[in-house]
mmCIF file of C-alpha atoms and ligand atoms in Angstrom:
data_model
loop_
_atom_site.group_PDB
_atom_site.id
_atom_site.type_symbol
_atom_site.label_atom_id
_atom_site.label_comp_id
_atom_site.label_asym_id
_atom_site.label_seq_id
_atom_site.Cartn_x
_atom_site.Cartn_y
_atom_site.Cartn_z
ATOM 1 C CA VAL P 179 164.093 92.295 85.325
ATOM 2 C CA SER P 180 165.243 89.741 82.533
ATOM 3 C CA GLU P 181 164.015 86.615 84.352
ATOM 4 C CA ARG P 182 160.930 88.326 85.411
ATOM 5 C CA ALA P 183 159.210 87.135 81.658
ATOM 6 C CA GLU P 184 160.542 83.876 82.044
ATOM 7 C CA ARG P 185 159.201 83.375 85.582
ATOM 8 C CA LEU P 186 155.769 84.579 83.964
ATOM 9 C CA VAL P 187 156.036 82.125 81.031
ATOM 10 C CA GLY P 188 156.176 79.338 83.801
ATOM 11 C CA LEU P 189 152.747 80.416 84.733
ATOM 12 C CA LEU P 190 151.000 80.802 81.399
ATOM 13 C CA ASP P 191 149.841 76.973 81.280
ATOM 14 C CA GLY P 192 148.309 77.054 84.552
ATOM 15 C CA ALA P 193 146.440 79.733 83.640
ATOM 16 C CA GLY P 194 145.184 78.317 80.567
ATOM 17 C CA ILE P 195 146.814 80.493 78.010
ATOM 18 C CA ASP P 196 149.388 80.967 75.501
ATOM 19 C CA VAL P 197 150.508 84.358 75.768
ATOM 20 C CA MET P 198 149.689 87.139 78.285
ATOM 21 C CA LEU P 199 148.747 90.731 77.301
ATOM 22 C CA LEU P 200 149.754 93.130 80.033
ATOM 23 C CA THR P 201 148.304 96.536 79.934
ATOM 24 C CA ASN P 202 148.299 97.355 83.479
ATOM 25 C CA LEU P 203 151.370 99.799 83.552
ATOM 26 C CA VAL P 204 152.766 98.963 86.763
ATOM 27 C CA ASN P 205 152.969 95.135 85.701
ATOM 28 C CA VAL P 206 154.413 96.609 82.189
ATOM 29 C CA ARG P 207 156.941 98.110 84.251
ATOM 30 C CA TYR P 208 157.708 95.193 86.382
ATOM 31 C CA LEU P 209 158.189 92.903 83.719
ATOM 32 C CA THR P 210 160.014 95.338 80.901
ATOM 33 C CA GLY P 211 161.459 98.088 82.993
ATOM 34 C CA TYR P 212 159.475 100.890 80.966
ATOM 35 C CA SER P 213 158.076 103.647 83.104
ATOM 36 C CA GLY P 214 156.108 105.755 80.624
ATOM 37 C CA THR P 215 152.497 105.966 80.672
ATOM 38 C CA ASN P 216 151.119 104.241 77.308
ATOM 39 C CA GLY P 217 152.486 101.067 76.664
ATOM 40 C CA LEU P 218 151.796 97.402 76.520
ATOM 41 C CA ALA P 219 153.400 93.995 76.674
ATOM 42 C CA LEU P 220 152.978 90.629 75.373
ATOM 43 C CA VAL P 221 154.421 87.681 76.875
ATOM 44 C CA GLY P 222 154.636 84.101 75.712
ATOM 45 C CA PRO P 223 157.100 81.059 75.310
ATOM 46 C CA GLU P 224 158.139 82.666 71.895
ATOM 47 C CA THR P 225 156.850 86.127 72.551
ATOM 48 C CA ARG P 226 158.677 89.318 74.100
ATOM 49 C CA ALA P 227 156.977 92.158 72.726
ATOM 50 C CA PHE P 228 156.432 95.897 73.768
ATOM 51 C CA LEU P 229 154.559 98.354 72.174
ATOM 52 C CA THR P 230 154.075 102.101 72.722
ATOM 53 C CA ASP P 231 153.120 105.430 70.498
ATOM 54 C CA PHE P 232 155.782 107.741 69.091
ATOM 55 C CA ARG P 233 155.930 109.991 72.262
ATOM 56 C CA TYR P 234 157.622 107.305 74.108
ATOM 57 C CA VAL P 235 160.021 105.695 71.530
ATOM 58 C CA GLU P 236 163.216 107.203 72.997
ATOM 59 C CA GLN P 237 162.190 106.331 76.905
ATOM 60 C CA ALA P 238 161.350 102.757 75.647
ATOM 61 C CA ALA P 239 164.471 102.153 73.856
ATOM 62 C CA GLU P 240 166.410 103.500 77.129
ATOM 63 C CA GLU P 241 164.373 101.501 79.637
ATOM 64 C CA VAL P 242 162.915 98.626 77.983
ATOM 65 C CA GLU P 243 164.791 95.072 78.611
ATOM 66 C CA ALA P 244 166.201 93.850 75.578
ATOM 67 C CA SER P 245 164.963 90.527 75.275
ATOM 68 C CA PHE P 246 161.570 92.531 74.231
ATOM 69 C CA GLU P 247 161.001 93.361 70.654
ATOM 70 C CA ARG P 248 160.168 97.065 70.666
ATOM 71 C CA ARG P 249 157.358 98.483 68.323
ATOM 72 C CA ARG P 250 155.771 101.645 67.623
ATOM 73 C CA ALA P 251 152.106 101.314 67.160
ATOM 74 C CA ALA P 252 150.533 103.257 64.329
ATOM 75 C CA GLN P 253 147.772 104.437 66.013
ATOM 76 C CA ASP P 254 146.040 103.047 69.262
ATOM 77 C CA LEU P 255 148.384 100.262 70.846
ATOM 78 C CA LEU P 256 145.565 97.816 70.561
ATOM 79 C CA SER P 257 145.422 97.722 66.663
ATOM 80 C CA GLY P 258 149.314 96.614 66.698
ATOM 81 C CA ILE P 259 148.618 93.730 68.767
ATOM 82 C CA GLU P 260 148.042 90.842 66.386
ATOM 83 C CA GLU P 261 150.872 91.302 64.305
ATOM 84 C CA LEU P 262 153.139 90.350 67.445
ATOM 85 C CA LEU P 263 151.501 87.213 67.956
ATOM 86 C CA PRO P 264 152.091 83.602 66.886
ATOM 87 C CA GLN P 265 150.282 82.335 64.116
ATOM 88 C CA GLY P 266 147.240 79.820 64.611
ATOM 89 C CA GLU P 267 144.854 78.959 67.551
ATOM 90 C CA LEU P 268 145.749 81.083 70.348
ATOM 91 C CA ARG P 269 144.423 81.734 73.713
ATOM 92 C CA LEU P 270 145.526 85.239 74.718
ATOM 93 C CA GLY P 271 144.971 86.147 78.567
ATOM 94 C CA PHE P 272 144.332 89.526 79.435
ATOM 95 C CA GLU P 273 144.075 91.139 82.668
ATOM 96 C CA ASP P 274 140.847 91.052 84.083
ATOM 97 C CA ALA P 275 141.162 93.361 86.792
ATOM 98 C CA HIS P 276 142.680 96.095 84.509
ATOM 99 C CA VAL P 277 141.148 96.028 81.585
ATOM 100 C CA PRO P 278 137.671 98.036 81.204
ATOM 101 C CA VAL P 279 134.974 96.565 79.522
ATOM 102 C CA ARG P 280 135.201 99.201 76.384
ATOM 103 C CA THR P 281 138.804 98.026 75.924
ATOM 104 C CA TYR P 282 137.741 94.329 75.749
ATOM 105 C CA ALA P 283 134.851 95.219 73.301
ATOM 106 C CA ARG P 284 137.557 96.832 71.109
ATOM 107 C CA LEU P 285 139.949 94.157 71.411
ATOM 108 C CA ARG P 286 137.422 91.454 70.377
ATOM 109 C CA GLU P 287 136.585 93.614 67.500
ATOM 110 C CA LEU P 288 140.325 93.993 66.357
ATOM 111 C CA LEU P 289 141.284 90.536 66.767
ATOM 112 C CA PRO P 290 140.764 87.525 64.325
ATOM 113 C CA GLU P 291 138.867 84.340 65.764
ATOM 114 C CA ARG P 292 141.399 82.317 66.028
ATOM 115 C CA ILE P 293 142.218 84.217 68.945
ATOM 116 C CA GLU P 294 140.629 83.665 72.156
ATOM 117 C CA LEU P 295 140.514 86.026 74.718
ATOM 118 C CA VAL P 296 140.740 84.446 78.307
ATOM 119 C CA PRO P 297 140.594 86.794 81.455
ATOM 120 C CA VAL P 298 143.212 86.242 83.981
ATOM 121 C CA THR P 299 143.165 87.357 87.427
ATOM 122 C CA GLY P 300 146.609 88.484 89.418
ATOM 123 C CA LEU P 301 149.330 86.349 87.464
ATOM 124 C CA VAL P 302 152.208 89.170 87.634
ATOM 125 C CA GLU P 303 150.954 90.543 90.917
ATOM 126 C CA LYS P 304 152.001 86.976 92.218
ATOM 127 C CA LEU P 305 155.180 87.458 90.812
ATOM 128 C CA ARG P 306 155.689 91.069 92.222
ATOM 129 C CA ALA P 307 154.541 89.838 95.780
ATOM 130 C CA VAL P 308 158.079 88.248 96.130
ATOM 131 C CA LYS P 309 160.795 90.775 95.905
ATOM 132 C CA ASP P 310 164.261 90.238 94.365
ATOM 133 C CA PRO P 311 167.235 91.439 96.188
ATOM 134 C CA ALA P 312 167.322 94.599 93.971
ATOM 135 C CA GLU P 313 163.709 95.708 94.853
ATOM 136 C CA VAL P 314 164.359 94.870 98.682
ATOM 137 C CA GLN P 315 167.160 97.633 98.290
ATOM 138 C CA ARG P 316 165.150 100.288 96.409
ATOM 139 C CA ILE P 317 161.790 99.674 99.056
ATOM 140 C CA ARG P 318 164.668 99.927 101.809
ATOM 141 C CA ALA P 319 166.119 103.369 100.446
ATOM 142 C CA ALA P 320 162.561 104.564 100.202
ATOM 143 C CA SER P 321 161.769 103.695 103.531
ATOM 144 C CA GLU P 322 165.038 105.436 104.923
ATOM 145 C CA LEU P 323 164.288 108.414 102.995
ATOM 146 C CA ALA P 324 160.797 108.257 104.722
ATOM 147 C CA ASP P 325 162.214 107.987 108.117
ATOM 148 C CA ALA P 326 164.499 110.916 107.596
ATOM 149 C CA ALA P 327 161.673 113.100 106.510
ATOM 150 C CA PHE P 328 159.750 112.109 109.538
ATOM 151 C CA GLU P 329 162.467 112.962 111.929
ATOM 152 C CA ARG P 330 162.633 116.606 110.215
ATOM 153 C CA LEU P 331 159.023 116.810 110.807
ATOM 154 C CA LEU P 332 159.242 116.406 114.304
ATOM 155 C CA ALA P 333 162.482 118.513 115.166
ATOM 156 C CA ALA P 334 160.247 121.551 113.906
ATOM 157 C CA GLY P 335 157.609 120.534 116.422
ATOM 158 C CA LEU P 336 153.673 119.692 116.071
ATOM 159 C CA VAL P 337 151.945 121.983 118.435
ATOM 160 C CA GLY P 338 150.311 125.092 116.976
ATOM 161 C CA ARG P 339 150.609 123.866 113.553
ATOM 162 C CA SER P 340 147.560 122.664 111.268
ATOM 163 C CA GLU P 341 147.528 119.059 110.422
ATOM 164 C CA ARG P 342 147.309 120.291 106.917
ATOM 165 C CA GLU P 343 150.697 122.014 107.260
ATOM 166 C CA ALA P 344 152.237 119.174 109.188
ATOM 167 C CA ALA P 345 151.261 116.882 106.290
ATOM 168 C CA LEU P 346 152.607 119.407 103.683
ATOM 169 C CA ALA P 347 156.043 119.479 105.327
ATOM 170 C CA LEU P 348 156.230 115.969 105.596
ATOM 171 C CA GLU P 349 155.828 115.678 102.050
ATOM 172 C CA VAL P 350 158.172 118.761 101.186
ATOM 173 C CA ALA P 351 160.632 116.980 103.203
ATOM 174 C CA MET P 352 160.686 113.560 101.229
ATOM 175 C CA ARG P 353 160.642 115.651 97.957
ATOM 176 C CA GLU P 354 163.725 117.390 99.337
ATOM 177 C CA LEU P 355 165.646 114.112 100.321
ATOM 178 C CA GLY P 356 164.734 112.845 96.708
ATOM 179 C CA ALA P 357 161.755 110.994 96.763
ATOM 180 C CA GLN P 358 159.629 111.184 93.187
ATOM 181 C CA ARG P 359 156.598 111.845 95.186
ATOM 182 C CA PRO P 360 154.819 110.532 98.312
ATOM 183 C CA SER P 361 153.664 107.290 97.848
ATOM 184 C CA PHE P 362 150.081 108.106 98.642
ATOM 185 C CA GLU P 363 148.397 111.310 100.707
ATOM 186 C CA SER P 364 150.205 111.667 103.941
ATOM 187 C CA ILE P 365 147.878 111.298 107.031
ATOM 188 C CA VAL P 366 148.291 113.704 109.882
ATOM 189 C CA ALA P 367 145.326 113.500 112.335
ATOM 190 C CA ALA P 368 145.236 114.744 115.907
ATOM 191 C CA GLY P 369 142.982 114.093 118.905
ATOM 192 C CA PRO P 370 139.324 112.390 117.802
ATOM 193 C CA HIS P 371 140.177 112.954 114.231
ATOM 194 C CA GLY P 372 142.714 110.008 114.763
ATOM 195 C CA ALA P 373 139.429 107.892 115.024
ATOM 196 C CA LEU P 374 139.318 107.918 111.309
ATOM 197 C CA PRO P 375 141.656 105.363 109.596
ATOM 198 C CA HIS P 376 142.173 107.494 106.623
ATOM 199 C CA ALA P 377 141.614 110.892 108.135
ATOM 200 C CA GLN P 378 142.290 113.961 105.629
ATOM 201 C CA PRO P 379 144.475 116.716 107.177
ATOM 202 C CA ARG P 380 142.031 119.591 108.277
ATOM 203 C CA GLU P 381 143.228 123.290 108.863
ATOM 204 C CA THR P 382 142.567 122.465 112.772
ATOM 205 C CA LEU P 383 145.547 123.155 115.071
ATOM 206 C CA ILE P 384 147.412 120.097 116.728
ATOM 207 C CA GLU P 385 146.977 120.863 120.478
ATOM 208 C CA PRO P 386 148.928 120.239 123.528
ATOM 209 C CA GLY P 387 148.280 116.455 125.140
ATOM 210 C CA GLN P 388 146.762 114.740 122.026
ATOM 211 C CA LEU P 389 147.835 111.658 119.982
ATOM 212 C CA VAL P 390 148.715 112.557 116.583
ATOM 213 C CA VAL P 391 148.443 109.623 114.092
ATOM 214 C CA ILE P 392 150.774 110.061 110.920
ATOM 215 C CA ASP P 393 150.546 107.748 108.289
ATOM 216 C CA TRP P 394 153.211 108.557 105.436
ATOM 217 C CA GLY P 395 155.412 107.102 102.658
ATOM 218 C CA ALA P 396 157.939 108.135 100.032
ATOM 219 C CA GLN P 397 158.158 106.518 96.587
ATOM 220 C CA LEU P 398 161.798 106.395 95.140
ATOM 221 C CA ASP P 399 163.033 104.579 91.994
ATOM 222 C CA GLY P 400 159.335 103.421 91.314
ATOM 223 C CA TYR P 401 159.131 101.488 94.917
ATOM 224 C CA CYS P 402 157.117 102.630 97.655
ATOM 225 C CA SER P 403 157.378 102.529 101.647
ATOM 226 C CA ASP P 404 154.734 102.963 104.112
ATOM 227 C CA CYS P 405 154.711 103.682 107.943
ATOM 228 C CA THR P 406 152.745 104.889 110.820
ATOM 229 C CA ARG P 407 153.606 106.353 114.106
ATOM 230 C CA THR P 408 151.371 107.612 116.875
ATOM 231 C CA VAL P 409 153.084 110.598 119.131
ATOM 232 C CA ALA P 410 152.073 112.426 121.836
ATOM 233 C CA THR P 411 152.069 116.221 122.227
ATOM 234 C CA GLY P 412 152.514 116.319 125.787
ATOM 235 C CA GLU P 413 151.086 114.956 128.913
ATOM 236 C CA LEU P 414 148.340 111.974 128.065
ATOM 237 C CA ALA P 415 145.431 110.839 129.877
ATOM 238 C CA GLU P 416 145.774 107.280 131.458
ATOM 239 C CA ASP P 417 143.241 105.760 129.162
ATOM 240 C CA ALA P 418 145.297 107.201 126.043
ATOM 241 C CA ARG P 419 148.121 105.871 127.402
ATOM 242 C CA GLU P 420 146.806 102.452 127.806
ATOM 243 C CA VAL P 421 145.441 102.545 124.267
ATOM 244 C CA TYR P 422 148.929 103.154 122.845
ATOM 245 C CA ALA P 423 150.376 100.393 124.894
ATOM 246 C CA LEU P 424 147.804 97.795 123.682
ATOM 247 C CA VAL P 425 148.739 98.662 120.130
ATOM 248 C CA ALA P 426 152.280 98.773 120.603
ATOM 249 C CA ALA P 427 152.164 95.310 122.476
ATOM 250 C CA ALA P 428 149.591 93.940 119.380
ATOM 251 C CA GLN P 429 152.338 95.353 116.753
ATOM 252 C CA LEU P 430 155.101 93.515 118.520
ATOM 253 C CA ALA P 431 153.225 90.352 118.536
ATOM 254 C CA GLY P 432 152.042 90.938 114.866
ATOM 255 C CA VAL P 433 155.625 91.468 114.002
ATOM 256 C CA GLU P 434 156.811 88.061 115.719
ATOM 257 C CA GLY P 435 154.149 86.253 113.943
ATOM 258 C CA VAL P 436 155.593 86.907 110.471
ATOM 259 C CA ARG P 437 157.254 84.258 108.697
ATOM 260 C CA ALA P 438 157.577 82.363 105.521
ATOM 261 C CA GLY P 439 154.988 79.634 105.573
ATOM 262 C CA ARG P 440 152.331 81.451 107.699
ATOM 263 C CA GLY P 441 148.665 82.216 106.478
ATOM 264 C CA GLY P 442 147.850 85.907 106.112
ATOM 265 C CA ARG P 443 144.920 85.022 108.246
ATOM 266 C CA GLU P 444 147.045 83.087 110.888
ATOM 267 C CA VAL P 445 149.361 86.327 111.150
ATOM 268 C CA ASP P 446 146.433 88.614 111.496
ATOM 269 C CA SER P 447 144.776 86.622 114.313
ATOM 270 C CA VAL P 448 147.280 87.093 117.140
ATOM 271 C CA PRO P 449 147.605 90.704 117.489
ATOM 272 C CA ARG P 450 143.607 90.795 116.816
ATOM 273 C CA GLN P 451 142.903 88.716 119.826
ATOM 274 C CA LEU P 452 145.271 90.815 121.865
ATOM 275 C CA ILE P 453 143.255 93.702 120.914
ATOM 276 C CA ALA P 454 140.123 91.806 121.736
ATOM 277 C CA ASP P 455 141.132 90.568 125.229
ATOM 278 C CA GLY P 456 142.164 94.247 125.898
ATOM 279 C CA GLY P 457 138.498 95.103 125.481
ATOM 280 C CA HIS P 458 139.056 97.076 122.243
ATOM 281 C CA GLY P 459 137.786 94.221 119.830
ATOM 282 C CA GLU P 460 135.489 96.324 117.605
ATOM 283 C CA HIS P 461 137.746 99.518 117.505
ATOM 284 C CA PHE P 462 140.383 97.458 115.079
ATOM 285 C CA GLY P 463 138.418 97.156 111.939
ATOM 286 C CA HIS P 464 141.069 96.656 109.309
ATOM 287 C CA GLY P 465 143.277 94.155 108.188
ATOM 288 C CA LEU P 466 147.039 93.810 110.068
ATOM 289 C CA GLY P 467 149.001 94.472 106.990
ATOM 290 C CA HIS P 468 149.239 94.513 103.329
ATOM 291 C CA GLY P 469 152.241 93.872 100.805
ATOM 292 C CA VAL P 470 154.143 96.946 99.418
ATOM 293 C CA GLY P 471 156.177 97.403 96.396
ATOM 294 C CA LEU P 472 155.779 99.297 93.236
ATOM 295 C CA GLU P 473 152.602 99.758 94.866
ATOM 296 C CA VAL P 474 151.742 100.900 98.177
ATOM 297 C CA HIS P 475 148.841 98.442 98.493
ATOM 298 C CA GLU P 476 149.895 94.818 96.586
ATOM 299 C CA ALA P 477 149.888 91.280 97.501
ATOM 300 C CA PRO P 478 149.906 89.705 99.761
ATOM 301 C CA ARG P 479 147.250 90.317 102.300
ATOM 302 C CA LEU P 480 147.432 89.796 106.307
ATOM 303 C CA ALA P 481 143.637 89.978 107.313
ATOM 304 C CA GLN P 482 141.044 87.404 108.234
ATOM 305 C CA ARG P 483 139.853 87.359 104.705
ATOM 306 C CA SER P 484 143.268 86.720 103.324
ATOM 307 C CA GLU P 485 144.041 83.176 101.685
ATOM 308 C CA ASP P 486 147.514 84.263 100.821
ATOM 309 C CA THR P 487 150.778 82.446 102.582
ATOM 310 C CA LEU P 488 153.757 84.241 103.281
ATOM 311 C CA GLU P 489 156.804 83.474 101.131
ATOM 312 C CA ALA P 490 160.366 84.698 101.884
ATOM 313 C CA GLY P 491 160.973 87.796 99.663
ATOM 314 C CA ASN P 492 157.545 89.338 100.435
ATOM 315 C CA MET P 493 157.194 92.936 101.873
ATOM 316 C CA VAL P 494 154.602 93.609 104.292
ATOM 317 C CA THR P 495 153.287 95.952 106.695
ATOM 318 C CA VAL P 496 152.267 95.047 110.384
ATOM 319 C CA GLU P 497 149.689 97.770 111.278
ATOM 320 C CA PRO P 498 147.207 97.162 114.214
ATOM 321 C CA GLY P 499 145.208 100.184 115.259
ATOM 322 C CA ILE P 500 142.769 101.107 117.753
ATOM 323 C CA TYR P 501 140.315 103.899 117.029
ATOM 324 C CA LEU P 502 137.816 105.149 119.640
ATOM 325 C CA PRO P 503 135.174 107.261 117.739
ATOM 326 C CA GLY P 504 135.151 110.950 118.751
ATOM 327 C CA VAL P 505 138.257 110.356 121.062
ATOM 328 C CA LEU P 506 141.503 109.370 119.376
ATOM 329 C CA GLY P 507 143.304 106.809 117.317
ATOM 330 C CA VAL P 508 146.307 104.830 117.490
ATOM 331 C CA ARG P 509 148.070 102.889 114.422
ATOM 332 C CA ILE P 510 151.667 101.654 114.513
ATOM 333 C CA GLU P 511 153.017 100.386 111.359
ATOM 334 C CA ASP P 512 156.626 99.056 110.399
ATOM 335 C CA LEU P 513 157.351 97.700 106.909
ATOM 336 C CA VAL P 514 158.867 94.454 107.086
ATOM 337 C CA LEU P 515 160.732 91.889 104.953
ATOM 338 C CA VAL P 516 159.485 88.337 105.265
ATOM 339 C CA THR P 517 162.393 85.733 105.870
ATOM 340 C CA GLU P 518 162.457 82.083 106.153
ATOM 341 C CA GLY P 519 162.731 82.271 110.049
ATOM 342 C CA GLY P 520 161.026 85.467 110.821
ATOM 343 C CA CYS P 521 161.041 88.688 109.502
ATOM 344 C CA GLU P 522 163.463 91.774 109.086
ATOM 345 C CA ILE P 523 162.072 95.045 109.982
ATOM 346 C CA LEU P 524 162.914 98.053 107.437
ATOM 347 C CA THR P 525 161.534 100.912 109.460
ATOM 348 C CA THR P 526 164.141 102.571 111.606
ATOM 349 C CA VAL P 527 162.039 105.236 113.657
ATOM 350 C CA PRO P 528 161.642 104.330 117.360
ATOM 351 C CA LYS P 529 157.989 102.614 118.492
ATOM 352 C CA ALA P 530 158.402 103.657 122.012
ATOM 353 C CA LEU P 531 155.689 106.545 122.688
ATOM 354 C CA ARG P 532 157.425 109.875 121.985
ATOM 355 C CA VAL P 533 156.349 113.369 122.889
ATOM 356 C CA VAL P 534 156.433 116.152 120.521
ATOM 357 C CA THR P 535 155.425 119.592 121.269
HETATM 358 ZN ZN1 ZN A 371 150.433 103.489 105.976
HETATM 359 ZN ZN1 ZN A 372 149.735 100.607 105.241
#
């Protein structure tokens, strides 16, 4: 954690600011180590300050990186900012994606005129996109835990259980195996319901001969995992097997395309073309993948609209899907670590079509 604030300072000039105010708690955690729910940080060449209220003083003392000056705010945190800033004219950056209009107005009211408020986009998010070895280790552990929970779910069978019950069993398994929580609400979607990319598990029972899309992840030590598998609950119709094979081929092509230096758009293009060539272009409506870390969706993005370029240390998903409205859905998602020469797949669950009854 200690060198992260240093790396942020290196970006301040380019963003046209002297000091950065961090109020997004995920970014605060990334920079300081603090995992509580009220706190803010200030980072500049000569400023390393962390502010919280009396409820979190002890937690802050334990967690916050030693290079940060730790202060307890009298009332609301914003009123404690000014005294931590250097003298004279100052450009103070704030996180424009995370500061509500009301907070901005309050800040402007509290700070003297010498301090200019400058909106800044995605500075810490840019740092967070490149994982250090300790972060990779944590994500790997979260991913392994999620894989083990999935095997537990499949071992108990799917047919005759409701989607909701299966999703709950998966989440219980993750918690039992040590996860803090699921990294998002698990998806279990059988048959036609699988055609909704963000399906909510229903009370409907899973039947034999269906494709079941299962998308889940565990959060461990703050870090998330994300994985999707589609399994069969018995003999499938020919067209369902064909769709599965096409998504599996696209997923493989997607993984093969991941490497440092490639554009997020470029990586998305190859599997997308493959699915289009297979006649399902309009049935793959979302991007190929997204970054994963302290949040389950973060930079960089693999999509046609992405302007990101992959770097070694990025952690991304590769998750093509085909969704046939009213019929079925197939998605296969791996979590991969971007390396100079390609990528390393963290997910260990097999991708060949599995029959689970
Ligand atoms: Zn997922
Ligand atoms: Zn995902």
